[in-house]
Short mmCIF file of C-alpha atoms in Angstrom, two decimals:
data_model
loop_
_atom_site.label_atom_id
_atom_site.label_comp_id
_atom_site.label_asym_id
_atom_site.label_seq_id
_atom_site.Cartn_x
_atom_site.Cartn_y
_atom_site.Cartn_z
CA MET A 1 -82.41 -55.01 -184.72
CA CYS A 2 -80.49 -58.35 -184.49
CA GLY A 3 -77.78 -58.55 -181.30
CA GLY A 4 -76.02 -55.81 -180.62
CA GLU A 5 -75.99 -53.26 -178.31
CA ALA A 6 -79.25 -50.71 -178.46
CA VAL A 7 -78.44 -47.13 -177.69
CA LEU A 8 -81.09 -44.32 -177.32
CA LEU A 9 -81.14 -42.67 -180.89
CA HIS A 10 -82.08 -39.41 -182.14
CA GLY A 11 -83.01 -40.73 -184.74
CA ASP A 12 -82.71 -36.76 -186.49
CA LEU A 13 -78.91 -36.65 -185.71
CA HIS A 14 -77.38 -33.10 -187.87
CA GLY A 15 -76.25 -29.61 -187.42
CA ALA A 16 -79.12 -27.89 -187.22
CA ASN A 17 -79.79 -29.66 -184.32
CA VAL A 18 -76.75 -29.73 -182.51
CA LEU A 19 -76.96 -26.39 -180.37
CA ILE A 20 -73.08 -24.25 -180.94
CA ASP A 21 -72.00 -22.38 -177.91
CA GLU A 22 -68.46 -20.75 -178.34
CA GLY A 23 -67.35 -23.49 -180.66
CA LYS A 24 -68.92 -26.51 -178.38
CA VAL A 25 -71.62 -28.40 -178.78
CA SER A 26 -74.22 -26.68 -175.98
CA GLY A 27 -77.09 -28.92 -176.20
CA ILE A 28 -78.68 -31.34 -178.77
CA ILE A 29 -82.86 -31.02 -180.34
CA ASP A 30 -85.82 -32.68 -181.79
CA PHE A 31 -86.16 -35.77 -180.41
CA GLY A 32 -89.36 -36.48 -182.50
CA ASP A 33 -88.05 -39.08 -184.31
CA SER A 34 -86.07 -40.91 -181.68
CA LEU A 35 -85.52 -44.55 -181.24
CA SER A 36 -83.83 -47.02 -179.93
CA GLY A 37 -81.22 -49.18 -182.20
CA PRO A 38 -77.48 -49.38 -182.94
CA PRO A 39 -75.18 -46.21 -182.60
CA GLU A 40 -74.24 -46.75 -186.30
CA TYR A 41 -77.42 -45.56 -186.87
CA ASP A 42 -77.35 -42.51 -186.17
CA LEU A 43 -73.40 -41.95 -187.20
CA ALA A 44 -74.34 -42.95 -190.47
CA LEU A 45 -77.18 -40.38 -190.07
CA LEU A 46 -74.91 -37.38 -189.26
CA TYR A 47 -71.87 -38.79 -191.35
CA ASN A 48 -74.88 -37.88 -194.82
CA HIS A 49 -74.85 -34.10 -193.33
CA LEU A 50 -71.43 -33.55 -192.58
CA GLU A 51 -69.93 -31.40 -194.90
CA SER A 52 -66.06 -32.84 -195.37
CA LYS A 53 -64.22 -35.58 -194.19
CA GLU A 54 -61.93 -33.00 -191.36
CA ALA A 55 -65.56 -32.11 -189.92
CA TRP A 56 -66.50 -36.85 -190.15
CA SER A 57 -62.28 -36.83 -188.60
CA CYS A 58 -62.82 -34.46 -185.68
CA PHE A 59 -66.86 -36.06 -184.41
CA VAL A 60 -64.89 -39.52 -184.74
CA GLU A 61 -61.86 -38.42 -182.36
CA GLY A 62 -64.34 -36.64 -179.82
CA TYR A 63 -66.60 -39.58 -180.04
CA GLY A 64 -64.47 -41.32 -177.64
CA LYS A 65 -66.30 -44.84 -178.75
CA ASP A 66 -65.72 -47.18 -180.65
CA PHE A 67 -68.12 -48.95 -183.76
CA ASN A 68 -68.63 -50.91 -186.12
CA GLU A 69 -67.28 -49.31 -189.29
CA LYS A 70 -69.18 -51.80 -191.77
CA LYS A 71 -72.36 -51.64 -190.06
CA MET A 72 -72.10 -47.46 -190.42
CA GLN A 73 -71.94 -48.06 -194.48
CA LEU A 74 -74.46 -50.80 -194.85
CA TYR A 75 -76.59 -48.15 -192.42
CA ILE A 76 -75.54 -45.04 -195.50
CA PHE A 77 -75.74 -47.12 -198.57
CA MET A 78 -79.83 -47.44 -197.06
CA PHE A 79 -80.24 -43.66 -196.57
CA GLY A 80 -78.79 -43.38 -199.54
CA THR A 81 -80.56 -45.43 -201.77
CA TRP A 82 -84.06 -44.72 -199.58
CA LEU A 83 -82.33 -40.87 -200.65
CA VAL A 84 -82.00 -41.18 -203.73
CA SER A 85 -85.22 -43.08 -204.24
CA ILE A 86 -87.48 -40.02 -203.42
CA ASP A 87 -84.64 -37.74 -205.37
CA SER A 88 -83.85 -35.70 -202.44
CA ILE A 89 -80.16 -36.17 -204.15
CA LYS A 90 -78.94 -33.70 -206.66
CA PRO A 91 -76.12 -35.14 -208.97
CA GLY A 92 -72.26 -32.38 -206.81
CA GLY A 93 -73.71 -32.50 -203.80
CA THR A 94 -71.95 -33.61 -200.61
CA ARG A 95 -73.65 -36.09 -199.93
CA LEU A 96 -74.11 -37.91 -202.77
CA ASP A 97 -69.91 -37.28 -203.20
CA ASN A 98 -70.34 -39.50 -198.99
CA TYR A 99 -73.60 -41.67 -200.45
CA LEU A 100 -71.27 -42.34 -203.69
CA GLN A 101 -67.58 -42.86 -201.22
CA CYS A 102 -69.03 -44.90 -198.96
CA LEU A 103 -70.83 -47.68 -201.81
CA HIS A 104 -67.22 -47.86 -202.66
CA ASN A 105 -65.61 -48.72 -199.55
CA LEU A 106 -68.11 -51.36 -198.82
CA SER A 107 -66.96 -52.93 -202.59
#
């Protein structure tokens, strides 16, 4: 990592690893991919898994911390390029739409 804040990252943050009880987050599981790095790394992973912009807006509101959106977009680009390279994104899927939107935002 080149400078910046290093935090504990989950490394595989998505809905299946977040436990919800009565509409509230009650826990996070599966830290097998955890590592240290910039918070934007985990945020980019999560962004790629969310189903809507509304879900992202809710998350950002609850996150309660500033983050570098451009850095997060670069991680989204990196993850998207990797996913495309292994052909795990199917045309018309939410991930592909999110990835293409981030590419547009980067330009």
